[in-house]
Short mmCIF file of C-alpha atoms in Angstrom, two decimals:
data_model
loop_
_atom_site.label_atom_id
_atom_site.label_comp_id
_atom_site.label_asym_id
_atom_site.label_seq_id
_atom_site.Cartn_x
_atom_site.Cartn_y
_atom_site.Cartn_z
CA UNK Z 126 -228.87 125.59 37.98
CA UNK Z 127 -225.54 124.07 38.87
CA UNK Z 128 -225.62 120.37 39.58
CA UNK Z 129 -224.72 119.99 43.30
CA UNK Z 130 -222.59 116.89 42.70
CA UNK Z 131 -220.58 118.78 40.08
CA UNK Z 132 -220.23 121.71 42.47
CA UNK Z 133 -218.85 119.52 45.27
CA UNK Z 134 -216.47 117.71 42.90
CA UNK Z 135 -215.30 121.04 41.45
CA UNK Z 136 -214.55 122.36 44.95
CA UNK Z 137 -212.56 119.18 45.70
CA UNK Z 138 -210.62 119.55 42.45
CA UNK Z 139 -209.87 123.23 43.10
CA UNK Z 140 -208.59 122.67 46.65
CA UNK Z 141 -206.50 119.65 45.67
CA UNK Z 142 -204.95 121.48 42.70
CA UNK Z 143 -203.85 124.28 45.02
CA UNK Z 144 -202.45 121.68 47.44
CA UNK Z 145 -200.53 120.08 44.57
CA UNK Z 146 -198.83 123.34 43.71
CA UNK Z 147 -198.16 124.70 47.19
CA UNK Z 148 -197.55 121.71 49.46
CA UNK Z 149 -194.02 121.23 50.70
CA UNK Z 150 -193.20 117.60 50.19
CA UNK Z 151 -193.42 116.10 46.70
CA UNK Z 152 -195.13 112.94 47.90
CA UNK Z 153 -198.09 114.85 49.33
CA UNK Z 154 -198.32 116.83 46.10
CA UNK Z 155 -198.42 113.57 44.15
CA UNK Z 156 -201.17 112.12 46.32
CA UNK Z 157 -203.24 115.32 46.07
CA UNK Z 158 -202.86 115.06 42.31
CA UNK Z 159 -204.07 111.42 42.39
CA UNK Z 160 -207.22 112.32 44.33
CA UNK Z 161 -207.75 115.36 42.11
CA UNK Z 162 -207.68 113.13 39.04
CA UNK Z 163 -210.20 110.72 40.58
CA UNK Z 164 -212.52 113.65 41.35
CA UNK Z 165 -212.04 114.90 37.78
CA UNK Z 166 -213.04 111.42 36.55
CA UNK Z 167 -216.21 111.84 38.61
CA UNK Z 168 -216.90 115.16 36.88
CA UNK Z 169 -216.45 113.50 33.49
CA UNK Z 170 -218.82 110.72 34.50
CA UNK Z 171 -221.49 113.15 35.64
CA UNK Z 172 -221.03 115.14 32.42
CA UNK Z 173 -221.88 112.05 30.37
CA UNK Z 174 -218.36 111.27 29.10
CA UNK Z 175 -218.20 107.76 30.53
CA UNK Z 176 -215.35 106.52 28.33
CA UNK Z 177 -213.18 109.49 29.22
CA UNK Z 178 -214.01 109.02 32.92
CA UNK Z 179 -212.80 105.42 32.80
CA UNK Z 180 -209.65 106.44 30.90
CA UNK Z 181 -208.96 109.22 33.40
CA UNK Z 182 -209.22 106.83 36.34
CA UNK Z 183 -207.17 104.07 34.71
CA UNK Z 184 -204.48 105.92 32.78
CA UNK Z 185 -204.04 109.12 34.78
CA UNK Z 186 -204.79 108.13 38.36
CA UNK Z 187 -203.62 104.56 37.83
CA UNK Z 188 -200.63 104.54 35.52
CA UNK Z 189 -199.14 108.03 35.27
CA UNK Z 190 -199.42 108.88 38.94
CA UNK Z 191 -198.01 105.51 40.02
CA UNK Z 192 -195.05 106.34 37.79
CA UNK Z 193 -194.72 109.72 39.55
CA UNK Z 194 -194.93 108.20 43.03
CA UNK Z 195 -192.40 105.51 42.17
CA UNK Z 196 -189.94 108.06 40.80
CA UNK Z 197 -190.31 110.20 43.92
CA UNK Z 198 -189.57 107.15 46.06
CA UNK Z 199 -186.66 106.16 43.79
CA UNK Z 200 -185.10 109.61 43.87
CA UNK Z 201 -185.20 109.76 47.68
CA UNK Z 202 -185.67 113.50 48.12
CA UNK Z 203 -186.19 113.46 51.87
CA UNK Z 204 -183.13 115.54 52.66
CA UNK Z 205 -184.02 118.32 50.24
CA UNK Z 206 -186.29 121.17 51.17
CA UNK Z 207 -188.58 121.90 48.28
CA UNK Z 208 -189.21 125.54 48.86
CA UNK Z 209 -190.72 128.09 46.54
CA UNK Z 210 -188.24 129.40 44.01
CA UNK Z 211 -188.47 133.16 44.61
CA UNK Z 212 -188.93 135.48 47.55
CA UNK Z 213 -192.32 136.66 48.75
CA UNK Z 214 -192.48 139.65 46.43
CA UNK Z 215 -191.88 137.77 43.18
CA UNK Z 216 -194.18 134.96 44.32
CA UNK Z 217 -196.91 137.53 44.81
CA UNK Z 218 -196.30 138.93 41.31
CA UNK Z 219 -196.47 135.42 39.81
CA UNK Z 220 -199.74 134.73 41.64
CA UNK Z 221 -201.07 138.09 40.39
CA UNK Z 222 -200.27 137.18 36.79
CA UNK Z 223 -201.91 133.77 37.23
CA UNK Z 224 -204.98 135.52 38.65
CA UNK Z 225 -205.05 137.85 35.63
CA UNK Z 226 -204.88 134.81 33.33
CA UNK Z 227 -207.68 133.12 35.27
CA UNK Z 228 -209.81 136.27 35.19
CA UNK Z 229 -209.43 136.84 31.46
CA UNK Z 230 -210.14 133.20 30.60
CA UNK Z 231 -213.18 133.19 32.90
CA UNK Z 232 -214.40 136.40 31.23
CA UNK Z 233 -214.14 134.79 27.79
CA UNK Z 234 -215.93 131.65 28.97
CA UNK Z 235 -218.71 133.63 30.69
CA UNK Z 236 -219.25 135.69 27.55
CA UNK Z 237 -219.31 132.53 25.44
CA UNK Z 238 -221.87 131.00 27.80
CA UNK Z 239 -224.13 134.02 27.41
CA UNK Z 240 -223.94 133.86 23.63
CA UNK Z 241 -225.20 130.27 23.60
CA UNK Z 242 -228.91 130.79 23.44
CA UNK Z 243 -230.34 128.78 20.58
CA UNK Z 244 -230.34 125.01 20.14
CA UNK Z 245 -227.06 123.16 20.45
CA UNK Z 246 -224.87 123.02 17.38
CA UNK Z 247 -224.20 119.30 17.00
CA UNK Z 248 -226.42 116.28 16.65
CA UNK Z 249 -224.97 114.13 19.44
CA UNK Z 250 -227.35 115.01 22.24
CA UNK Z 251 -227.63 112.70 25.23
CA UNK Z 252 -230.73 111.11 23.73
CA UNK Z 253 -229.11 110.30 20.37
CA UNK Z 254 -226.01 108.94 22.13
CA UNK Z 255 -228.30 106.63 24.09
CA UNK Z 256 -229.90 105.48 20.83
CA UNK Z 257 -226.43 104.74 19.42
CA UNK Z 258 -225.75 102.35 22.29
CA UNK Z 259 -224.17 104.54 24.94
CA UNK Z 260 -221.22 106.87 25.22
CA UNK Z 261 -218.51 104.21 24.79
CA UNK Z 262 -220.05 102.85 21.58
CA UNK Z 263 -220.58 106.33 20.15
CA UNK Z 264 -217.04 107.55 20.97
CA UNK Z 265 -215.38 104.39 19.67
CA UNK Z 266 -217.46 104.55 16.51
CA UNK Z 267 -216.23 108.10 15.97
CA UNK Z 268 -212.67 107.06 16.89
CA UNK Z 269 -212.46 104.21 14.40
CA UNK Z 270 -214.26 105.95 11.54
CA UNK Z 271 -213.23 109.61 11.44
CA UNK Z 272 -210.03 109.53 13.47
CA UNK Z 273 -208.49 106.17 12.64
CA UNK Z 274 -205.39 107.63 10.94
CA UNK Z 275 -204.64 109.63 14.07
CA UNK Z 276 -205.25 106.48 16.09
CA UNK Z 277 -202.57 104.60 14.13
CA UNK Z 278 -200.12 107.48 14.49
CA UNK Z 279 -200.79 107.59 18.23
CA UNK Z 280 -199.95 103.89 18.52
CA UNK Z 281 -196.70 104.55 16.64
CA UNK Z 282 -195.96 107.42 19.04
CA UNK Z 283 -196.50 105.15 22.04
CA UNK Z 284 -194.06 102.61 20.58
CA UNK Z 285 -191.43 105.34 20.06
CA UNK Z 286 -191.99 106.64 23.60
CA UNK Z 287 -191.58 103.18 25.14
CA UNK Z 288 -188.38 102.47 23.25
CA UNK Z 289 -186.92 105.91 24.02
CA UNK Z 290 -187.72 105.50 27.72
CA UNK Z 291 -185.96 102.13 27.65
CA UNK Z 292 -182.89 103.60 25.95
CA UNK Z 293 -182.77 106.50 28.41
CA UNK Z 294 -183.10 104.19 31.41
CA UNK Z 295 -180.39 101.79 30.23
CA UNK Z 296 -177.83 104.48 29.40
CA UNK Z 297 -174.69 104.43 31.51
CA UNK Z 298 -173.72 107.70 33.15
CA UNK Z 299 -170.01 108.30 33.47
CA UNK M 420 -224.34 130.27 36.14
CA UNK M 421 -224.79 126.92 34.46
CA UNK M 422 -222.85 123.72 35.07
CA UNK M 423 -220.93 124.19 31.83
CA UNK M 424 -219.76 127.68 32.80
CA UNK M 425 -218.64 126.39 36.20
CA UNK M 426 -216.61 123.65 34.54
CA UNK M 427 -215.06 126.14 32.11
CA UNK M 428 -213.98 128.38 34.97
CA UNK M 429 -212.63 125.32 36.78
CA UNK M 430 -210.55 124.44 33.73
CA UNK M 431 -209.18 128.00 33.57
CA UNK M 432 -208.29 127.72 37.27
CA UNK M 433 -206.52 124.39 36.73
CA UNK M 434 -204.53 125.89 33.85
CA UNK M 435 -203.39 128.83 35.99
CA UNK M 436 -202.43 126.45 38.78
CA UNK M 437 -200.33 124.44 36.33
CA UNK M 438 -198.55 127.60 35.19
CA UNK M 439 -197.94 128.56 38.84
CA UNK M 440 -196.43 125.14 39.48
CA UNK M 441 -194.10 125.63 36.51
CA UNK M 442 -193.07 129.13 37.53
CA UNK M 443 -192.86 128.90 41.32
CA UNK M 444 -191.45 125.50 42.15
CA UNK M 445 -187.85 124.51 41.63
CA UNK M 446 -188.44 120.80 42.01
CA UNK M 447 -188.57 119.29 38.53
CA UNK M 448 -191.03 116.56 39.47
CA UNK M 449 -193.54 119.16 40.64
CA UNK M 450 -193.00 121.07 37.40
CA UNK M 451 -193.92 117.88 35.53
CA UNK M 452 -197.03 117.65 37.72
CA UNK M 453 -197.85 121.21 36.65
CA UNK M 454 -197.71 120.08 33.02
CA UNK M 455 -200.11 117.26 33.90
CA UNK M 456 -202.40 119.81 35.57
CA UNK M 457 -202.46 121.92 32.40
CA UNK M 458 -203.20 118.88 30.25
CA UNK M 459 -206.07 118.00 32.62
CA UNK M 460 -207.40 121.56 32.31
CA UNK M 461 -207.48 121.25 28.53
CA UNK M 462 -209.19 117.84 28.80
CA UNK M 463 -211.88 119.29 31.05
CA UNK M 464 -212.41 122.15 28.62
CA UNK M 465 -212.72 119.72 25.70
CA UNK M 466 -215.26 117.54 27.50
CA UNK M 467 -217.33 120.53 28.58
CA UNK M 468 -217.37 122.03 25.09
CA UNK M 469 -218.30 118.64 23.64
CA UNK M 470 -221.23 118.40 26.03
CA UNK M 471 -222.43 121.94 25.47
CA UNK M 472 -222.20 121.74 21.69
CA UNK M 473 -223.63 118.18 21.53
CA UNK M 474 -220.64 116.75 19.69
CA UNK M 475 -218.32 113.83 20.29
CA UNK M 476 -215.14 115.06 18.60
CA UNK M 477 -213.93 116.70 21.81
CA UNK M 478 -214.03 113.39 23.64
CA UNK M 479 -212.02 111.72 20.84
CA UNK M 480 -209.41 114.48 21.15
CA UNK M 481 -209.27 113.89 24.92
CA UNK M 482 -208.44 110.24 24.19
CA UNK M 483 -205.43 111.36 22.13
CA UNK M 484 -204.36 113.91 24.75
CA UNK M 485 -204.38 111.27 27.50
CA UNK M 486 -202.23 108.98 25.35
CA UNK M 487 -199.73 111.75 24.63
CA UNK M 488 -199.64 112.65 28.34
CA UNK M 489 -198.77 109.06 29.21
CA UNK M 490 -195.93 109.01 26.68
CA UNK M 491 -194.70 112.44 27.83
CA UNK M 492 -194.59 111.51 31.49
CA UNK M 493 -192.80 108.21 30.77
CA UNK M 494 -190.06 109.93 28.77
CA UNK M 495 -189.89 112.91 31.14
CA UNK M 496 -189.51 110.80 34.26
CA UNK M 497 -186.79 108.65 32.67
CA UNK M 498 -184.92 111.84 31.71
CA UNK M 499 -185.40 113.02 35.29
CA UNK M 500 -183.86 109.84 36.70
CA UNK M 501 -180.86 110.31 34.41
CA UNK M 502 -180.53 113.91 35.62
CA UNK M 503 -180.59 112.69 39.22
CA UNK M 504 -177.92 110.11 38.47
CA UNK M 505 -175.55 112.63 36.94
CA UNK M 506 -176.19 115.68 39.15
CA UNK M 507 -177.33 114.14 42.44
CA UNK M 508 -180.34 116.45 42.57
CA UNK M 509 -183.33 117.32 40.40
CA UNK M 510 -183.68 120.96 41.36
CA UNK M 511 -183.49 123.41 38.51
CA UNK M 512 -180.79 125.54 40.10
CA UNK M 513 -178.39 122.59 40.45
CA UNK M 514 -178.59 121.39 36.87
CA UNK M 515 -176.73 124.20 35.20
CA UNK M 516 -174.64 122.54 32.48
CA UNK M 517 -176.01 120.71 29.48
CA UNK M 518 -173.01 118.44 28.91
CA UNK M 519 -170.37 117.34 31.34
#
């Protein structure tokens, strides 16, 4: 039923996500998040989304997390204790609400999975993607035909983000 | 339980963990990591739905989400460094005034 590789990778992702949230020092949280993103890229690769797997490994685990690790090193937070915000009682209540959220979303997803009985809705099965020349060719064909306006706006957004980050970094604080 | 259902439950778990990171921690960098966790949860959900419904639109949306996450973390971390320069700390209980 469940692919064993996916099961192992999902266990790794689950444990490392919990370590990210609950570990004491920010640098160990950041490194758990890096390994979690690499394992998530493995899940994407096994699921057939090869382009997304490569993007996850390059952009998330490579670029974004390096930015996080560098800011942690730049901010030099060794002397600060990064404890949990509330006492034990409120922490327990917050965990209870998160568990309720997880339970309700899992219920919805399980019910949705039981309703899917007939043939799949779309036409892009694994076989037709292979006939189109692989996942990367199929996704980029979709990207540059149906979604090219969004693609241009996203490039504009990246330009704005770069210039705003530059302005924020150069600003003098008095 | 199929592989798709397992991945959906994993994405729900990642989303709850991101919310816990936002609510419980007082370190702003870990709160930003919680936002990244939630974005990853949504990406996983998109990819799983795209595979189960035999469509590619979900993967295209994941491309856009990853781009927006990169822009968001760049701007957020530069704001964070400015906060550290003016307050000397990035904890949420130290940064209490908006203008000084």
